[in-house]
Amino acid sequence: MFGDQKVCFSGVQPSGNLTIGNYLGAIRNFSEFSELYKTFYCVVDEHAITVRQNPAELRRRTYETLALYMACGLDPEKNTLYVQSMVHEHAELAWILNCYTMFGELSRMTQFKDKSTKHADNVNAGLFTYPVLMAADILLYQTDVVPVGIDQKQHVELCRDIATRVNQIYPDLFTIPEPIMPKSGKKIMSLVEPTKKMSKSDENTNAVVYILDDRDAIIRKFKRAVTDSGAEVRAAEDKPGVTNLMTVYSCFTGKSMEEIEREFAGKGYGDFKLAVGEVTADALAPVQKRFAELMADKAALEAQMKKGAEEASYYARRTLSKMQKKLGFVQIH
Ligand code: TYM
């Protein structure tokens, strides 16, 4: 809460081309908070450097992620849209919170375990303390709700633990945030290995549908998606491939799993996969069109980055300064 206004915060890493997992699990849901909450949506470039990035690509993806926020319906007049590294308070609060986060807590984070296996040659301290930076992002804005996919729930829970620990020493310093996940779409799975999350860093591009994939690529990827034995379009635990495709179809059409089963009763996987590809391509077409328009005007995106960072800093500064004062840091105005 800031004053009597509830706050919503979320972030996306510009670390790869964004996927329909990012879209359905997070970005698509961001605009529903714009009316009732003060909303901050951040392009978290500082998080991205926990694994090696090509600088030119990181820069390009930072513009793209901001443009995608807007293309997905986030009006910069109603939402604070900005880039993390332009608001220095994130890194400063993260340092302080490092001193209130336990080694054991960070060691238990499943994303750290996964990423340190995947990037075994670069298990850097930033990869380990990544959730502390994420906690700083959230707590700086006195956030009430954090819309995320299920893979980020554990990090938001750690953020709650850190905030509670600090509040026990300095009462009411931080609002305790709540993760919010969509009913459907909180975990979109890989099209090739449907027991694995769809991830923008997957090397197999057939496993992933990107928000910016063209219609042909989208339809081709769904057509080739791994399905399960049998031929029935039915959601079941032992049918992760079909269940995942049904989830995507449900997210884009609003139909329930039962309705989808009825719609495709007696039809094969082929018809169903084509239908999933078509609804996905139809839904993404307007986003892609708007994205292209926004990307054509770099100066406007930069103006937005500047404006967003100024807006965000105003709030971030207040929380950071409150924390610094409590800690005993000398403040001279
Ligand atoms: P990131 O960039 O990996 O993903 C951005 C958002 O997309 C969601 N998501 C998915 N949802 C459903 N199915 C999938 N397959 C899928 N893949 C990704 C993520 O859950 C996330 O909501 N650490 C965060 C970024 C971050 C952040 C924050 C988020 C930094 N600070 C503060 C919230 C609040 C991350 O790496 O997300």
CSV table of C-alpha atoms and ligand atoms in Angstrom, one decimal, residues 9-15 18-27 30 44 47 84 111 115 130 133-135 137-138 146-153 155-156 185-190 197-200, ligand 1:
chain,number,residue,atom,x,y,z
A,9,PHE,CA,4.2,-5.1,-9.1
A,10,SER,CA,5.6,-7.6,-11.6
A,11,GLY,CA,8.6,-8.0,-13.8
A,12,VAL,CA,9.9,-9.9,-16.8
A,13,GLN,CA,13.5,-10.6,-17.7
A,14,PRO,CA,14.7,-9.5,-21.2
A,15,SER,CA,16.8,-12.6,-21.4
A,18,LEU,CA,9.1,-14.0,-24.7
A,19,THR,CA,6.9,-17.1,-25.0
A,20,ILE,CA,3.2,-17.8,-24.8
A,21,GLY,CA,4.1,-19.0,-21.2
A,22,ASN,CA,5.2,-15.5,-20.3
A,23,TYR,CA,2.1,-14.2,-22.0
A,24,LEU,CA,-0.5,-16.5,-20.5
A,25,GLY,CA,1.1,-16.9,-17.1
A,26,ALA,CA,1.9,-13.3,-16.5
A,27,ILE,CA,1.8,-10.4,-19.0
A,30,PHE,CA,-1.2,-7.4,-15.9
A,44,VAL,CA,14.3,-6.6,-15.0
A,47,HIS,CA,18.2,-10.1,-13.2
A,84,GLN,CA,15.1,-1.9,-13.5
A,111,GLN,CA,15.3,-22.2,-9.6
A,115,LYS,CA,20.1,-22.9,-13.1
A,130,TYR,CA,18.8,-13.4,-7.4
A,133,LEU,CA,16.9,-8.6,-5.8
A,134,MET,CA,13.5,-9.8,-6.6
A,135,ALA,CA,12.4,-9.2,-3.0
A,137,ASP,CA,11.9,-5.1,-6.5
A,138,ILE,CA,8.6,-6.0,-4.8
A,146,VAL,CA,2.4,-9.9,-7.5
A,147,PRO,CA,1.0,-11.5,-10.7
A,148,VAL,CA,3.3,-14.4,-11.7
A,149,GLY,CA,3.4,-17.9,-13.2
A,150,ILE,CA,3.8,-20.7,-10.7
A,151,ASP,CA,7.6,-21.0,-11.2
A,152,GLN,CA,8.0,-17.6,-9.4
A,153,LYS,CA,5.7,-18.5,-6.4
A,155,HIS,CA,10.5,-16.5,-4.8
A,156,VAL,CA,7.5,-14.4,-3.8
A,185,GLY,CA,-2.1,-20.8,-17.7
A,186,LYS,CA,0.1,-20.6,-14.6
A,187,LYS,CA,2.4,-23.2,-16.0
A,188,ILE,CA,2.5,-23.7,-19.8
A,189,MET,CA,4.6,-26.7,-20.7
A,190,SER,CA,7.2,-27.4,-23.4
A,197,LYS,CA,8.0,-25.8,-18.3
A,198,MET,CA,8.0,-23.9,-21.6
A,199,SER,CA,11.0,-21.7,-21.2
A,200,LYS,CA,12.4,-18.7,-23.3
B,1,TYM,P1,10.6,-14.6,-16.2
B,1,TYM,O1,11.2,-13.5,-17.0
B,1,TYM,O2,11.3,-15.9,-16.2
B,1,TYM,O3,9.1,-14.8,-16.6
B,1,TYM,C1,8.2,-13.7,-16.6
B,1,TYM,C2,6.8,-14.2,-16.1
B,1,TYM,O4,6.4,-15.3,-16.9
B,1,TYM,C3,6.0,-16.4,-16.1
B,1,TYM,N1,6.3,-17.6,-16.8
B,1,TYM,C4,5.4,-18.6,-17.1
B,1,TYM,N2,4.1,-18.7,-16.8
B,1,TYM,C5,3.4,-19.8,-17.2
B,1,TYM,N3,4.0,-20.8,-17.9
B,1,TYM,C6,5.3,-20.7,-18.3
B,1,TYM,N4,5.9,-21.7,-19.0
B,1,TYM,C7,6.1,-19.6,-17.8
B,1,TYM,N5,7.3,-19.2,-18.0
B,1,TYM,C8,7.5,-18.0,-17.4
B,1,TYM,C9,6.9,-16.2,-14.9
B,1,TYM,O5,6.3,-16.9,-13.8
B,1,TYM,C10,6.9,-14.7,-14.7
B,1,TYM,O6,5.7,-14.3,-14.0
B,1,TYM,N6,12.2,-13.6,-11.6
B,1,TYM,C11,11.2,-13.3,-12.5
B,1,TYM,C12,11.2,-11.8,-12.9
B,1,TYM,C13,11.1,-10.9,-11.7
B,1,TYM,C14,9.9,-10.6,-11.0
B,1,TYM,C15,10.3,-9.7,-10.0
B,1,TYM,C16,8.6,-11.1,-11.1
B,1,TYM,C17,12.1,-10.2,-11.2
B,1,TYM,N7,11.6,-9.4,-10.2
B,1,TYM,C18,9.4,-9.2,-9.1
B,1,TYM,C19,7.7,-10.6,-10.2
B,1,TYM,C20,8.1,-9.7,-9.2
B,1,TYM,C21,11.5,-14.1,-13.8
B,1,TYM,O7,12.6,-14.6,-14.0
B,1,TYM,O8,10.5,-14.2,-14.6
